[in-house]
Amino acid sequence: MRNIVILISGGGSNMAAIVWTAAREDWKTRLNAQVSAVISNKADAKGLVFAQGEGIDTAVLDHKAYPDREAFDAALMQAIDAHAPALVVLAGFMRILTPGFVDHYAGRLLNIHPSLLPAFPGLHTHRRAIEAGCKFAGATVHQVTAELDHGPILAQAVVPVLPDDDEDALAARVLTQEHLIYPRAIAQFLNATR
Ligand code: GAR
Protein backbone atom coordinates (compact mmCIF):
# COMPACT_ATOMS: atom_id res chain seq x y z
CA MET A 1 0.00 0.00 0.00
CA ARG A 2 1.34 3.45 -0.91
CA ASN A 3 1.01 5.93 1.92
CA ILE A 4 -0.02 9.54 1.50
CA VAL A 5 0.93 12.00 4.25
CA ILE A 6 -0.97 15.30 4.28
CA LEU A 7 0.39 18.44 5.97
CA ILE A 8 -2.05 21.12 7.17
CA SER A 9 -2.03 24.29 9.26
CA GLY A 10 -5.73 25.11 9.61
CA GLY A 11 -9.20 24.21 8.45
CA GLY A 12 -8.08 21.24 6.42
CA SER A 13 -10.95 21.39 3.94
CA ASN A 14 -8.68 20.32 1.08
CA MET A 15 -7.42 17.44 3.21
CA ALA A 16 -11.01 16.43 3.95
CA ALA A 17 -11.87 16.57 0.24
CA ILE A 18 -8.91 14.28 -0.49
CA VAL A 19 -9.91 11.83 2.26
CA TRP A 20 -13.54 11.75 1.06
CA THR A 21 -12.54 11.29 -2.56
CA ALA A 22 -10.11 8.51 -1.63
CA ALA A 23 -12.96 6.70 0.14
CA ARG A 24 -15.57 7.36 -2.57
CA GLU A 25 -13.25 6.29 -5.38
CA ASP A 26 -11.74 3.42 -3.38
CA TRP A 27 -8.14 4.49 -3.87
CA LYS A 28 -7.02 1.51 -1.76
CA THR A 29 -8.17 -0.95 -4.39
CA ARG A 30 -7.89 1.19 -7.50
CA LEU A 31 -4.64 3.01 -6.79
CA ASN A 32 -3.08 0.97 -4.00
CA ALA A 33 -2.93 4.20 -1.97
CA GLN A 34 -4.28 5.49 1.32
CA VAL A 35 -4.07 8.63 3.45
CA SER A 36 -2.02 7.31 6.34
CA ALA A 37 -1.33 10.46 8.35
CA VAL A 38 -2.23 14.11 8.76
CA ILE A 39 0.42 16.31 10.35
CA SER A 40 -0.11 19.90 11.48
CA ASN A 41 2.25 22.60 12.70
CA LYS A 42 -0.62 24.01 14.76
CA ALA A 43 -2.22 22.12 17.64
CA ASP A 44 -5.56 23.90 17.13
CA ALA A 45 -5.84 23.13 13.40
CA LYS A 46 -9.48 22.18 12.90
CA GLY A 47 -8.57 19.61 10.30
CA LEU A 48 -7.00 17.41 12.98
CA VAL A 49 -10.41 16.71 14.51
CA PHE A 50 -11.76 15.60 11.14
CA ALA A 51 -8.77 13.34 10.50
CA GLN A 52 -9.04 11.73 13.93
CA GLY A 53 -12.74 11.12 13.31
CA GLU A 54 -11.78 9.29 10.12
CA GLY A 55 -9.38 7.07 12.04
CA ILE A 56 -6.32 8.62 10.41
CA ASP A 57 -3.08 8.98 12.41
CA THR A 58 -2.43 12.59 13.37
CA ALA A 59 0.57 14.42 14.76
CA VAL A 60 1.35 17.99 15.76
CA LEU A 61 4.79 19.53 15.43
CA ASP A 62 4.72 23.11 16.65
CA HIS A 63 7.30 25.03 14.63
CA LYS A 64 7.72 27.49 17.51
CA ALA A 65 9.25 24.70 19.61
CA TYR A 66 12.26 24.49 17.28
CA PRO A 67 15.24 26.88 17.20
CA ASP A 68 15.20 27.35 13.43
CA ARG A 69 13.65 26.26 10.15
CA GLU A 70 16.24 23.50 9.61
CA ALA A 71 15.53 21.92 13.02
CA PHE A 72 11.76 22.04 12.45
CA ASP A 73 12.03 20.56 8.97
CA ALA A 74 14.33 17.78 10.25
CA ALA A 75 11.76 16.82 12.90
CA LEU A 76 8.97 17.09 10.34
CA MET A 77 10.81 14.80 7.94
CA GLN A 78 11.25 12.25 10.72
CA ALA A 79 7.51 12.33 11.52
CA ILE A 80 6.61 12.04 7.82
CA ASP A 81 9.13 9.29 7.07
CA ALA A 82 7.70 7.14 9.87
CA HIS A 83 4.91 6.51 7.33
CA ALA A 84 7.28 5.76 4.44
CA PRO A 85 5.17 7.94 2.14
CA ALA A 86 4.90 7.55 -1.60
CA LEU A 87 3.42 11.04 -1.67
CA VAL A 88 3.48 14.09 0.60
CA VAL A 89 0.63 16.54 0.09
CA LEU A 90 0.72 20.15 1.29
CA ALA A 91 -2.86 21.22 1.92
CA GLY A 92 -2.92 24.69 3.39
CA PHE A 93 0.42 24.08 5.10
CA MET A 94 1.57 27.61 5.79
CA ARG A 95 5.30 27.12 6.25
CA ILE A 96 8.19 27.90 3.94
CA LEU A 97 10.15 24.70 3.45
CA THR A 98 13.94 24.39 3.49
CA PRO A 99 15.76 23.24 0.34
CA GLY A 100 16.78 20.08 2.24
CA PHE A 101 13.12 19.21 2.85
CA VAL A 102 12.14 19.85 -0.76
CA ASP A 103 15.10 17.77 -2.02
CA HIS A 104 14.24 14.90 0.29
CA TYR A 105 10.73 14.59 -1.21
CA ALA A 106 11.66 15.55 -4.78
CA GLY A 107 9.13 14.10 -7.21
CA ARG A 108 6.66 13.12 -4.49
CA LEU A 109 5.69 16.49 -2.99
CA LEU A 110 2.56 18.36 -4.15
CA ASN A 111 1.05 21.70 -3.17
CA ILE A 112 -2.11 23.66 -3.89
CA HIS A 113 -1.86 27.42 -4.15
CA PRO A 114 -4.89 29.73 -4.31
CA SER A 115 -3.95 31.62 -7.47
CA LEU A 116 -3.37 30.99 -11.13
CA LEU A 117 0.39 30.50 -10.88
CA PRO A 118 2.75 31.92 -11.95
CA ALA A 119 0.57 34.91 -10.97
CA PHE A 120 0.52 35.83 -7.29
CA PRO A 121 2.87 33.48 -5.51
CA GLY A 122 3.04 34.08 -1.75
CA LEU A 123 0.35 35.39 0.59
CA HIS A 124 -2.92 37.37 0.20
CA THR A 125 -3.51 36.06 -3.29
CA HIS A 126 -7.23 36.92 -3.44
CA ARG A 127 -6.75 40.49 -2.23
CA ARG A 128 -3.95 40.97 -4.75
CA ALA A 129 -6.04 39.56 -7.61
CA ILE A 130 -8.92 41.93 -6.76
CA GLU A 131 -6.59 44.92 -6.39
CA ALA A 132 -4.96 44.13 -9.73
CA GLY A 133 -8.37 44.19 -11.40
CA CYS A 134 -8.18 40.56 -12.52
CA LYS A 135 -11.35 39.27 -14.18
CA PHE A 136 -10.42 35.69 -13.38
CA ALA A 137 -8.75 34.00 -10.44
CA GLY A 138 -8.26 30.40 -9.44
CA ALA A 139 -6.05 27.75 -7.93
CA THR A 140 -3.07 25.67 -9.00
CA VAL A 141 -1.88 22.20 -8.05
CA HIS A 142 1.85 21.87 -8.64
CA GLN A 143 4.89 19.83 -7.83
CA VAL A 144 7.01 21.53 -5.21
CA THR A 145 10.47 22.74 -6.15
CA ALA A 146 12.99 24.88 -4.29
CA GLU A 147 11.38 28.16 -5.39
CA LEU A 148 8.28 29.14 -3.40
CA ASP A 149 4.98 28.46 -5.25
CA HIS A 150 6.74 27.34 -8.42
CA GLY A 151 7.20 23.92 -9.99
CA PRO A 152 5.50 21.90 -12.72
CA ILE A 153 1.76 22.58 -12.87
CA LEU A 154 -0.51 19.53 -12.62
CA ALA A 155 -3.93 21.20 -12.59
CA GLN A 156 -5.63 24.58 -12.49
CA ALA A 157 -9.17 25.81 -11.95
CA VAL A 158 -10.45 29.20 -13.04
CA VAL A 159 -13.27 31.22 -11.46
CA PRO A 160 -14.60 34.67 -12.36
CA VAL A 161 -13.86 37.65 -10.13
CA LEU A 162 -17.27 39.31 -9.68
CA PRO A 163 -17.70 43.08 -9.37
CA ASP A 164 -18.78 42.96 -5.71
CA ASP A 165 -16.23 40.40 -4.59
CA ASP A 166 -14.27 40.97 -1.43
CA GLU A 167 -11.36 38.77 -0.42
CA ASP A 168 -13.57 36.29 1.47
CA ALA A 169 -16.14 35.89 -1.30
CA LEU A 170 -13.43 35.22 -3.87
CA ALA A 171 -11.56 32.86 -1.53
CA ALA A 172 -14.72 30.82 -0.97
CA ARG A 173 -15.39 30.55 -4.71
CA VAL A 174 -11.80 29.43 -5.34
CA LEU A 175 -11.85 26.97 -2.44
CA THR A 176 -14.82 25.03 -3.82
CA GLN A 177 -12.78 24.47 -6.99
CA GLU A 178 -9.70 23.48 -4.98
CA HIS A 179 -11.76 20.67 -3.47
CA LEU A 180 -12.35 19.30 -6.96
CA ILE A 181 -8.96 19.71 -8.61
CA TYR A 182 -6.69 18.62 -5.76
CA PRO A 183 -8.10 15.10 -5.26
CA ARG A 184 -8.34 14.66 -9.04
CA ALA A 185 -4.72 15.75 -9.57
CA ILE A 186 -3.54 13.45 -6.78
CA ALA A 187 -5.39 10.48 -8.27
CA GLN A 188 -3.85 11.23 -11.67
CA PHE A 189 -0.42 11.53 -10.09
CA LEU A 190 -0.85 8.21 -8.26
CA ASN A 191 -2.05 6.56 -11.43
CA ALA A 192 0.94 7.84 -13.41
CA THR A 193 3.49 6.78 -10.77
CA ARG A 194 2.18 3.34 -9.87
C1 GAR B 1 -6.42 26.91 0.62
O1 GAR B 1 -7.06 27.96 -0.06
C2 GAR B 1 -5.04 26.67 0.03
O2 GAR B 1 -4.99 26.84 -1.35
C3 GAR B 1 -4.25 27.73 0.73
O3 GAR B 1 -4.72 27.76 2.05
C4 GAR B 1 -6.10 27.33 2.06
C5 GAR B 1 -6.21 26.18 3.02
O4 GAR B 1 -7.54 25.82 3.22
N1 GAR B 1 -2.85 27.47 0.66
C6 GAR B 1 -1.92 28.40 0.64
O5 GAR B 1 -2.17 29.59 0.69
C7 GAR B 1 -0.50 27.87 0.56
N2 GAR B 1 0.40 28.91 0.21
P1 GAR B 1 -7.88 24.42 3.90
O6 GAR B 1 -7.02 24.32 5.17
O7 GAR B 1 -9.34 24.53 4.24
O8 GAR B 1 -7.57 23.34 2.93
Coordinates of C-alpha atoms and ligand atoms in Angstrom, one line a residue:
M1 CA 0.0 0.0 0.0
R2 CA 1.3 3.4 -0.9
N3 CA 1.0 5.9 1.9
I4 CA 0.0 9.5 1.5
V5 CA 0.9 12.0 4.3
I6 CA -1.0 15.3 4.3
L7 CA 0.4 18.4 6.0
I8 CA -2.1 21.1 7.2
S9 CA -2.0 24.3 9.3
G10 CA -5.7 25.1 9.6
G11 CA -9.2 24.2 8.4
G12 CA -8.1 21.2 6.4
S13 CA -11.0 21.4 3.9
N14 CA -8.7 20.3 1.1
M15 CA -7.4 17.4 3.2
A16 CA -11.0 16.4 4.0
A17 CA -11.9 16.6 0.2
I18 CA -8.9 14.3 -0.5
V19 CA -9.9 11.8 2.3
W20 CA -13.5 11.8 1.1
T21 CA -12.5 11.3 -2.6
A22 CA -10.1 8.5 -1.6
A23 CA -13.0 6.7 0.1
R24 CA -15.6 7.4 -2.6
E25 CA -13.2 6.3 -5.4
D26 CA -11.7 3.4 -3.4
W27 CA -8.1 4.5 -3.9
K28 CA -7.0 1.5 -1.8
T29 CA -8.2 -0.9 -4.4
R30 CA -7.9 1.2 -7.5
L31 CA -4.6 3.0 -6.8
N32 CA -3.1 1.0 -4.0
A33 CA -2.9 4.2 -2.0
Q34 CA -4.3 5.5 1.3
V35 CA -4.1 8.6 3.4
S36 CA -2.0 7.3 6.3
A37 CA -1.3 10.5 8.3
V38 CA -2.2 14.1 8.8
I39 CA 0.4 16.3 10.3
S40 CA -0.1 19.9 11.5
N41 CA 2.3 22.6 12.7
K42 CA -0.6 24.0 14.8
A43 CA -2.2 22.1 17.6
D44 CA -5.6 23.9 17.1
A45 CA -5.8 23.1 13.4
K46 CA -9.5 22.2 12.9
G47 CA -8.6 19.6 10.3
L48 CA -7.0 17.4 13.0
V49 CA -10.4 16.7 14.5
F50 CA -11.8 15.6 11.1
A51 CA -8.8 13.3 10.5
Q52 CA -9.0 11.7 13.9
G53 CA -12.7 11.1 13.3
E54 CA -11.8 9.3 10.1
G55 CA -9.4 7.1 12.0
I56 CA -6.3 8.6 10.4
D57 CA -3.1 9.0 12.4
T58 CA -2.4 12.6 13.4
A59 CA 0.6 14.4 14.8
V60 CA 1.3 18.0 15.8
L61 CA 4.8 19.5 15.4
D62 CA 4.7 23.1 16.6
H63 CA 7.3 25.0 14.6
K64 CA 7.7 27.5 17.5
A65 CA 9.2 24.7 19.6
Y66 CA 12.3 24.5 17.3
P67 CA 15.2 26.9 17.2
D68 CA 15.2 27.4 13.4
R69 CA 13.6 26.3 10.2
E70 CA 16.2 23.5 9.6
A71 CA 15.5 21.9 13.0
F72 CA 11.8 22.0 12.4
D73 CA 12.0 20.6 9.0
A74 CA 14.3 17.8 10.3
A75 CA 11.8 16.8 12.9
L76 CA 9.0 17.1 10.3
M77 CA 10.8 14.8 7.9
Q78 CA 11.2 12.3 10.7
A79 CA 7.5 12.3 11.5
I80 CA 6.6 12.0 7.8
D81 CA 9.1 9.3 7.1
A82 CA 7.7 7.1 9.9
H83 CA 4.9 6.5 7.3
A84 CA 7.3 5.8 4.4
P85 CA 5.2 7.9 2.1
A86 CA 4.9 7.5 -1.6
L87 CA 3.4 11.0 -1.7
V88 CA 3.5 14.1 0.6
V89 CA 0.6 16.5 0.1
L90 CA 0.7 20.1 1.3
A91 CA -2.9 21.2 1.9
G92 CA -2.9 24.7 3.4
F93 CA 0.4 24.1 5.1
M94 CA 1.6 27.6 5.8
R95 CA 5.3 27.1 6.2
I96 CA 8.2 27.9 3.9
L97 CA 10.1 24.7 3.4
T98 CA 13.9 24.4 3.5
P99 CA 15.8 23.2 0.3
G100 CA 16.8 20.1 2.2
F101 CA 13.1 19.2 2.8
V102 CA 12.1 19.8 -0.8
D103 CA 15.1 17.8 -2.0
H104 CA 14.2 14.9 0.3
Y105 CA 10.7 14.6 -1.2
A106 CA 11.7 15.6 -4.8
G107 CA 9.1 14.1 -7.2
R108 CA 6.7 13.1 -4.5
L109 CA 5.7 16.5 -3.0
L110 CA 2.6 18.4 -4.2
N111 CA 1.0 21.7 -3.2
I112 CA -2.1 23.7 -3.9
H113 CA -1.9 27.4 -4.1
P114 CA -4.9 29.7 -4.3
S115 CA -4.0 31.6 -7.5
L116 CA -3.4 31.0 -11.1
L117 CA 0.4 30.5 -10.9
P118 CA 2.8 31.9 -12.0
A119 CA 0.6 34.9 -11.0
F120 CA 0.5 35.8 -7.3
P121 CA 2.9 33.5 -5.5
G122 CA 3.0 34.1 -1.7
L123 CA 0.3 35.4 0.6
H124 CA -2.9 37.4 0.2
T125 CA -3.5 36.1 -3.3
H126 CA -7.2 36.9 -3.4
R127 CA -6.8 40.5 -2.2
R128 CA -3.9 41.0 -4.7
A129 CA -6.0 39.6 -7.6
I130 CA -8.9 41.9 -6.8
E131 CA -6.6 44.9 -6.4
A132 CA -5.0 44.1 -9.7
G133 CA -8.4 44.2 -11.4
C134 CA -8.2 40.6 -12.5
K135 CA -11.3 39.3 -14.2
F136 CA -10.4 35.7 -13.4
A137 CA -8.8 34.0 -10.4
G138 CA -8.3 30.4 -9.4
A139 CA -6.0 27.8 -7.9
T140 CA -3.1 25.7 -9.0
V141 CA -1.9 22.2 -8.0
H142 CA 1.9 21.9 -8.6
Q143 CA 4.9 19.8 -7.8
V144 CA 7.0 21.5 -5.2
T145 CA 10.5 22.7 -6.1
A146 CA 13.0 24.9 -4.3
E147 CA 11.4 28.2 -5.4
L148 CA 8.3 29.1 -3.4
D149 CA 5.0 28.5 -5.2
H150 CA 6.7 27.3 -8.4
G151 CA 7.2 23.9 -10.0
P152 CA 5.5 21.9 -12.7
I153 CA 1.8 22.6 -12.9
L154 CA -0.5 19.5 -12.6
A155 CA -3.9 21.2 -12.6
Q156 CA -5.6 24.6 -12.5
A157 CA -9.2 25.8 -11.9
V158 CA -10.4 29.2 -13.0
V159 CA -13.3 31.2 -11.5
P160 CA -14.6 34.7 -12.4
V161 CA -13.9 37.7 -10.1
L162 CA -17.3 39.3 -9.7
P163 CA -17.7 43.1 -9.4
D164 CA -18.8 43.0 -5.7
D165 CA -16.2 40.4 -4.6
D166 CA -14.3 41.0 -1.4
E167 CA -11.4 38.8 -0.4
D168 CA -13.6 36.3 1.5
A169 CA -16.1 35.9 -1.3
L170 CA -13.4 35.2 -3.9
A171 CA -11.6 32.9 -1.5
A172 CA -14.7 30.8 -1.0
R173 CA -15.4 30.5 -4.7
V174 CA -11.8 29.4 -5.3
L175 CA -11.9 27.0 -2.4
T176 CA -14.8 25.0 -3.8
Q177 CA -12.8 24.5 -7.0
E178 CA -9.7 23.5 -5.0
H179 CA -11.8 20.7 -3.5
L180 CA -12.4 19.3 -7.0
I181 CA -9.0 19.7 -8.6
Y182 CA -6.7 18.6 -5.8
P183 CA -8.1 15.1 -5.3
R184 CA -8.3 14.7 -9.0
A185 CA -4.7 15.7 -9.6
I186 CA -3.5 13.4 -6.8
A187 CA -5.4 10.5 -8.3
Q188 CA -3.9 11.2 -11.7
F189 CA -0.4 11.5 -10.1
L190 CA -0.8 8.2 -8.3
N191 CA -2.0 6.6 -11.4
A192 CA 0.9 7.8 -13.4
T193 CA 3.5 6.8 -10.8
R194 CA 2.2 3.3 -9.9
Ligands
GAR1 C1 -6.4 26.9 0.6 O1 -7.1 28.0 -0.1 C2 -5.0 26.7 0.0 O2 -5.0 26.8 -1.4 C3 -4.3 27.7 0.7 O3 -4.7 27.8 2.0 C4 -6.1 27.3 2.1 C5 -6.2 26.2 3.0 O4 -7.5 25.8 3.2 N1 -2.8 27.5 0.7 C6 -1.9 28.4 0.6 O5 -2.2 29.6 0.7 C7 -0.5 27.9 0.6 N2 0.4 28.9 0.2 P1 -7.9 24.4 3.9 O6 -7.0 24.3 5.2 O7 -9.3 24.5 4.2 O8 -7.6 23.3 2.9

